[in-house]
CSV table of N, CA and C in Angstrom, one decimal:
chain,number,residue,atom,x,y,z
Z,1,MET,N,23.7,-19.9,6.7
Z,1,MET,CA,23.4,-20.9,6.4
Z,1,MET,C,21.5,-21.1,5.9
Z,2,THR,N,21.6,-21.7,5.3
Z,2,THR,CA,20.5,-22.3,4.3
Z,2,THR,C,19.6,-23.0,5.2
Z,3,LEU,N,17.9,-22.8,4.7
Z,3,LEU,CA,16.8,-23.9,5.3
Z,3,LEU,C,17.0,-24.8,4.3
Z,4,PRO,N,16.3,-25.6,4.8
Z,4,PRO,CA,16.2,-27.4,4.1
Z,4,PRO,C,14.8,-26.9,3.1
Z,5,PRO,N,15.1,-27.1,1.4
Z,5,PRO,CA,14.0,-26.9,0.7
Z,5,PRO,C,12.5,-28.0,1.7
Z,6,SER,N,11.3,-26.3,1.7
Z,6,SER,CA,10.5,-27.2,2.4
Z,6,SER,C,9.3,-28.0,1.0
Z,7,PHE,N,9.9,-27.2,0.4
Z,7,PHE,CA,8.4,-27.2,-1.2
Z,7,PHE,C,9.3,-28.2,-2.0
Z,8,PRO,N,8.5,-28.8,-2.5
Z,8,PRO,CA,8.9,-29.5,-4.2
Z,8,PRO,C,9.8,-28.6,-4.8
Z,9,GLN,N,10.4,-29.7,-5.5
Z,9,GLN,CA,10.8,-29.0,-6.7
Z,9,GLN,C,10.6,-28.2,-7.9
Z,10,SER,N,9.3,-28.7,-8.1
Z,10,SER,CA,8.3,-27.8,-9.0
Z,10,SER,C,7.5,-26.9,-8.8
Z,11,PHE,N,7.4,-26.4,-7.6
Z,11,PHE,CA,7.3,-25.2,-7.2
Z,11,PHE,C,8.8,-24.3,-7.1
Z,12,TYR,N,9.4,-24.8,-6.4
Z,12,TYR,CA,10.7,-23.8,-7.0
Z,12,TYR,C,10.8,-23.6,-8.3
Z,13,ARG,N,11.0,-24.3,-9.5
Z,13,ARG,CA,10.6,-24.1,-10.7
Z,13,ARG,C,9.8,-23.4,-11.3
Z,14,ALA,N,8.0,-23.2,-10.6
Z,14,ALA,CA,7.0,-22.8,-11.3
Z,14,ALA,C,7.2,-21.2,-10.6
Z,15,LEU,N,7.5,-20.7,-9.7
Z,15,LEU,CA,7.4,-19.2,-8.9
Z,15,LEU,C,9.8,-18.9,-9.7
Z,16,THR,N,10.5,-19.8,-10.3
Z,16,THR,CA,11.9,-19.2,-10.5
Z,16,THR,C,10.8,-18.8,-12.0
Z,17,ASN,N,10.1,-19.3,-12.9
Z,17,ASN,CA,9.7,-19.1,-14.1
Z,17,ASN,C,8.7,-17.6,-14.1
Z,18,GLY,N,8.2,-17.9,-13.5
Z,18,GLY,CA,6.9,-17.0,-12.7
Z,18,GLY,C,7.7,-15.6,-12.7
Z,19,ALA,N,9.0,-15.6,-11.8
Z,19,ALA,CA,9.0,-13.9,-12.3
Z,19,ALA,C,10.5,-13.7,-13.1
Z,20,LYS,N,10.6,-15.0,-13.5
Z,20,LYS,CA,11.4,-14.3,-15.2
Z,20,LYS,C,9.8,-13.3,-15.8
Z,21,LYS,N,8.9,-14.3,-15.9
Z,21,LYS,CA,8.4,-13.6,-17.8
Z,21,LYS,C,7.8,-12.6,-16.6
Z,22,ALA,N,7.3,-11.9,-14.7
Z,22,ALA,CA,7.5,-10.9,-14.3
Z,22,ALA,C,8.5,-9.8,-14.4
Z,23,GLY,N,9.7,-10.3,-14.6
Z,23,GLY,CA,10.5,-9.6,-14.5
Z,23,GLY,C,11.3,-8.8,-13.8
Z,24,MET,N,10.9,-9.9,-12.5
Z,24,MET,CA,11.7,-9.4,-11.0
Z,24,MET,C,12.0,-10.9,-10.3
Z,25,THR,N,12.7,-11.0,-9.0
Z,25,THR,CA,12.7,-11.3,-8.8
Z,25,THR,C,12.4,-12.1,-7.7
Z,26,ARG,N,12.9,-13.7,-7.8
Z,26,ARG,CA,12.0,-14.8,-6.9
Z,26,ARG,C,11.0,-14.5,-5.3
Z,27,ALA,N,12.2,-14.0,-4.9
Z,27,ALA,CA,11.9,-13.3,-3.4
Z,27,ALA,C,10.2,-12.7,-3.4
Z,28,ALA,N,10.8,-11.5,-4.5
Z,28,ALA,CA,9.6,-9.9,-4.7
Z,28,ALA,C,8.4,-10.9,-5.3
Z,29,PHE,N,8.3,-11.9,-6.0
Z,29,PHE,CA,7.5,-12.5,-7.0
Z,29,PHE,C,6.9,-12.6,-5.6
Z,30,ALA,N,7.1,-13.6,-5.4
Z,30,ALA,CA,6.8,-14.7,-3.7
Z,30,ALA,C,6.0,-14.1,-3.2
Z,31,MET,N,6.4,-12.6,-2.7
Z,31,MET,CA,5.5,-12.3,-2.0
Z,31,MET,C,4.5,-11.5,-2.7
Z,32,LYS,N,4.5,-10.9,-3.9
Z,32,LYS,CA,3.8,-10.8,-4.5
Z,32,LYS,C,2.2,-11.3,-4.5
Z,33,ALA,N,2.5,-12.5,-4.8
Z,33,ALA,CA,1.5,-13.7,-4.4
Z,33,ALA,C,0.9,-14.3,-3.5
Z,34,VAL,N,2.0,-14.3,-2.5
Z,34,VAL,CA,1.2,-14.3,-0.8
Z,34,VAL,C,0.1,-13.1,-0.4
Z,35,ARG,N,0.6,-11.6,-1.0
Z,35,ARG,CA,-0.5,-10.6,-0.7
Z,35,ARG,C,-2.2,-10.9,-1.9
Z,36,PHE,N,-1.4,-11.5,-3.0
Z,36,PHE,CA,-2.6,-11.2,-3.8
Z,36,PHE,C,-3.3,-12.4,-3.2
Z,37,TYR,N,-3.1,-13.7,-2.6
Z,37,TYR,CA,-4.2,-15.1,-2.4
Z,37,TYR,C,-4.6,-14.1,-1.1
Z,38,ALA,N,-3.8,-13.7,-0.3
Z,38,ALA,CA,-4.0,-12.9,0.9
Z,38,ALA,C,-5.0,-12.6,0.1
Z,39,ALA,N,-5.3,-11.3,-0.1
Z,39,ALA,CA,-6.2,-10.3,-1.1
Z,39,ALA,C,-7.3,-11.4,-1.2
Z,40,SER,N,-6.9,-12.3,-1.9
Z,40,SER,CA,-8.3,-12.5,-2.0
Z,40,SER,C,-9.6,-14.0,-1.2
Z,41,LEU,N,-8.3,-14.4,-0.5
Z,41,LEU,CA,-9.0,-14.9,0.7
Z,41,LEU,C,-10.1,-14.1,1.0
Z,42,GLU,N,-9.7,-12.7,1.8
Z,42,GLU,CA,-10.8,-11.3,2.5
Z,42,GLU,C,-11.9,-11.4,1.3
Z,43,LYS,N,-11.4,-11.5,0.3
Z,43,LYS,CA,-13.1,-10.9,-0.7
Z,43,LYS,C,-13.8,-12.5,-0.2
Z,44,ARG,N,-12.9,-13.5,-0.7
Z,44,ARG,CA,-14.4,-14.3,0.1
Z,44,ARG,C,-14.5,-14.8,0.8
Z,45,LYS,N,-14.1,-13.6,2.0
Z,45,LYS,CA,-14.6,-13.6,3.3
Z,45,LYS,C,-15.5,-12.9,3.5
Z,46,SER,N,-15.3,-11.8,3.0
Z,46,SER,CA,-16.0,-10.7,2.8
Z,46,SER,C,-17.4,-10.2,3.4
Z,47,THR,N,-18.3,-9.8,4.0
Z,47,THR,CA,-19.4,-10.1,4.0
Z,47,THR,C,-20.6,-10.2,2.8
Z,48,THR,N,-20.3,-9.2,1.5
Z,48,THR,CA,-20.9,-8.8,0.7
Z,48,THR,C,-20.5,-10.3,-0.1
Z,49,ALA,N,-19.5,-11.2,0.1
Z,49,ALA,CA,-20.1,-12.3,-0.6
Z,49,ALA,C,-19.7,-13.2,0.4
Z,50,LYS,N,-20.7,-13.2,0.8
Z,50,LYS,CA,-21.5,-14.0,2.0
Z,50,LYS,C,-22.5,-14.0,1.3
Z,51,ALA,N,-22.9,-12.8,1.0
Z,51,ALA,CA,-24.4,-12.3,1.1
Z,51,ALA,C,-24.7,-12.6,-0.1
Z,52,LEU,N,-23.9,-12.3,-1.2
Z,52,LEU,CA,-24.3,-12.8,-2.9
Z,52,LEU,C,-23.9,-13.8,-3.7
Z,53,GLY,N,-22.3,-14.0,-3.1
Z,53,GLY,CA,-21.7,-15.1,-3.6
Z,53,GLY,C,-20.3,-14.2,-3.8
Z,54,VAL,N,-19.0,-15.2,-4.5
Z,54,VAL,CA,-17.8,-14.6,-4.8
Z,54,VAL,C,-18.0,-13.7,-5.7
Z,55,LEU,N,-18.7,-14.1,-7.5
Z,55,LEU,CA,-18.4,-13.7,-7.6
Z,55,LEU,C,-19.9,-12.7,-8.4
Z,56,ASP,N,-21.0,-12.2,-7.6
Z,56,ASP,CA,-21.9,-11.6,-7.8
Z,56,ASP,C,-21.9,-10.0,-6.8
Z,57,ALA,N,-20.7,-10.4,-5.9
Z,57,ALA,CA,-20.5,-9.9,-5.0
Z,57,ALA,C,-18.6,-9.0,-6.5
Z,58,GLU,N,-18.0,-9.2,-6.5
Z,58,GLU,CA,-17.5,-8.6,-7.7
Z,58,GLU,C,-18.0,-7.8,-8.8
Z,59,LYS,N,-18.7,-8.4,-8.8
Z,59,LYS,CA,-20.0,-7.4,-10.4
Z,59,LYS,C,-20.6,-6.4,-9.3
Z,60,PHE,N,-20.6,-6.8,-8.2
Z,60,PHE,CA,-21.2,-5.3,-7.0
Z,60,PHE,C,-20.6,-4.5,-6.8
Z,61,ALA,N,-19.5,-4.3,-6.5
Z,61,ALA,CA,-18.5,-4.1,-6.1
Z,61,ALA,C,-17.5,-3.0,-7.8
Z,62,ALA,N,-18.2,-3.9,-8.5
Z,62,ALA,CA,-17.6,-2.8,-10.6
Z,62,ALA,C,-18.8,-2.2,-10.4
Z,63,MET,N,-19.9,-2.4,-10.0
Z,63,MET,CA,-21.8,-1.4,-10.5
Z,63,MET,C,-21.0,-0.1,-9.5
Z,64,SER,N,-21.0,-0.4,-8.2
Z,64,SER,CA,-20.6,0.4,-7.1
Z,64,SER,C,-18.9,1.4,-7.7
Z,65,ARG,N,-18.1,1.4,-8.0
Z,65,ARG,CA,-17.2,2.3,-8.2
Z,65,ARG,C,-17.9,2.8,-9.5
Z,66,LYS,N,-17.8,2.4,-10.6
Z,66,LYS,CA,-18.8,2.4,-11.9
Z,66,LYS,C,-19.7,3.9,-11.7
Z,67,VAL,N,-20.7,3.5,-10.6
Z,67,VAL,CA,-21.6,4.8,-10.3
Z,67,VAL,C,-21.2,6.0,-9.4
Z,68,SER,N,-20.4,5.4,-8.9
Z,68,SER,CA,-19.6,6.8,-8.0
Z,68,SER,C,-18.8,7.2,-8.6
Z,69,LYS,N,-18.1,7.1,-9.4
Z,69,LYS,CA,-17.4,7.6,-10.9
Z,69,LYS,C,-18.3,8.9,-11.4
Z,70,GLU,N,-19.5,8.0,-11.9
Z,70,GLU,CA,-20.2,9.1,-12.5
Z,70,GLU,C,-20.6,10.4,-11.5
Z,71,TRP,N,-21.1,9.5,-10.5
Z,71,TRP,CA,-21.7,10.3,-10.0
Z,71,TRP,C,-20.7,12.2,-9.4
Z,72,TRP,N,-19.0,11.8,-8.9
Z,72,TRP,CA,-18.3,12.6,-8.7
Z,72,TRP,C,-17.9,13.0,-9.9
Z,73,SER,N,-17.9,12.9,-10.9
Z,73,SER,CA,-17.9,13.4,-13.1
Z,73,SER,C,-18.8,14.6,-12.5
Z,74,THR,N,-20.3,14.6,-12.1
Z,74,THR,CA,-20.7,15.4,-12.1
Z,74,THR,C,-21.1,17.3,-11.2
Z,75,LEU,N,-19.6,16.6,-10.5
Z,75,LEU,CA,-19.5,17.2,-9.5
Z,75,LEU,C,-18.3,18.7,-10.5
Z,76,THR,N,-19.1,19.5,-9.6
Z,76,THR,CA,-18.0,21.5,-10.5
Z,76,THR,C,-16.6,20.7,-9.1
Z,77,PRO,N,-15.6,21.4,-9.9
Z,77,PRO,CA,-14.4,21.4,-9.0
Z,77,PRO,C,-14.4,22.1,-7.5
Z,78,GLN,N,-15.3,23.2,-7.4
Z,78,GLN,CA,-15.8,23.7,-6.1
Z,78,GLN,C,-16.1,23.5,-5.6
Z,79,GLU,N,-17.4,21.9,-6.1
Z,79,GLU,CA,-18.1,21.2,-5.1
Z,79,GLU,C,-17.5,20.7,-4.6
Z,80,LYS,N,-16.6,19.8,-5.2
Z,80,LYS,CA,-15.0,18.4,-4.4
Z,80,LYS,C,-14.7,19.3,-3.5
Z,81,THR,N,-14.0,20.6,-4.4
Z,81,THR,CA,-13.3,21.3,-2.7
Z,81,THR,C,-14.4,21.3,-1.6
Z,82,GLU,N,-15.8,21.5,-1.4
Z,82,GLU,CA,-16.6,22.2,-0.6
Z,82,GLU,C,-16.5,21.1,0.5
Z,83,ARG,N,-16.7,19.9,-0.5
Z,83,ARG,CA,-17.1,18.6,-0.1
Z,83,ARG,C,-15.4,17.8,0.8
Z,84,ALA,N,-14.6,18.0,0.6
Z,84,ALA,CA,-13.4,17.7,1.4
Z,84,ALA,C,-12.8,18.4,1.9
Z,85,LYS,N,-13.2,19.6,2.0
Z,85,LYS,CA,-13.4,20.3,3.2
Z,85,LYS,C,-14.2,19.7,4.3
Z,86,LYS,N,-15.5,19.8,3.9
Z,86,LYS,CA,-16.4,19.2,5.2
Z,86,LYS,C,-16.1,18.0,5.4
Z,87,ALA,N,-15.6,17.1,4.6
Z,87,ALA,CA,-14.9,15.5,4.8
Z,87,ALA,C,-13.7,15.8,5.8
Z,88,ALA,N,-12.7,16.9,5.8
Z,88,ALA,CA,-11.9,16.8,7.1
Z,88,ALA,C,-11.8,18.0,7.9
Z,89,GLU,N,-13.1,18.5,8.1
Z,89,GLU,CA,-12.8,19.5,8.8
Z,89,GLU,C,-13.6,18.3,10.1
Z,90,GLY,N,-15.1,17.5,9.4
Z,90,GLY,CA,-15.4,16.0,10.0
Z,90,GLY,C,-14.4,15.1,10.9
Z,91,ARG,N,-13.1,14.9,10.2
Z,91,ARG,CA,-12.2,14.0,10.5
Z,91,ARG,C,-11.2,14.5,11.5
Z,92,TRP,N,-11.0,15.7,11.4
Z,92,TRP,CA,-10.3,16.7,12.4
Z,92,TRP,C,-10.1,17.5,12.7
Z,93,GLY,N,-11.1,17.7,13.1
Z,93,GLY,CA,-11.8,18.6,13.9
Z,93,GLY,C,-11.8,20.0,13.6
Z,94,LYS,N,-11.2,20.5,12.3
Z,94,LYS,CA,-11.0,21.2,12.2
Z,94,LYS,C,-10.9,21.4,11.2
Z,95,SER,N,-10.8,22.8,10.0
Z,95,SER,CA,-10.8,23.0,9.0
Z,95,SER,C,-10.0,23.8,8.3
Z,96,ASP,N,-9.2,23.9,7.0
Z,96,ASP,CA,-8.3,24.6,6.2
Z,96,ASP,C,-8.3,26.4,7.1
Z,97,THR,N,-9.1,26.6,6.6
Z,97,THR,CA,-9.7,27.8,6.2
Z,97,THR,C,-9.7,28.8,8.0
Z,98,LYS,N,-9.7,28.0,9.3
Z,98,LYS,CA,-10.0,28.3,10.6
Z,98,LYS,C,-8.4,28.3,10.8
Z,99,LYS,N,-7.7,28.9,10.4
Z,99,LYS,CA,-6.1,28.8,10.7
Z,99,LYS,C,-6.1,30.1,11.9
Z,100,LYS,N,-4.9,30.0,12.9
Z,100,LYS,CA,-4.5,31.0,14.4
Z,100,LYS,C,-3.7,32.3,13.7
């Protein structure tokens, strides 16, 4: 059984063209598009976006990522391991070193 078309032909044409350009099926392309649109709506509704505006919130997020990446690059592998162990301890209530 097929469902009657609920969108105009131009929608299906755009869907087919977009899927061909992306090299995927129409269904996969449509699902990715829906997920992308839903994520975009969530970004607009975020607290940061409400406080700063969508464009400034994106700039803030990019700046935060950059600062975080630069800070983590200053740590030695041993320091990173220690922090990961402490985080695991806090999250799970035990450390890897406390084996019975």
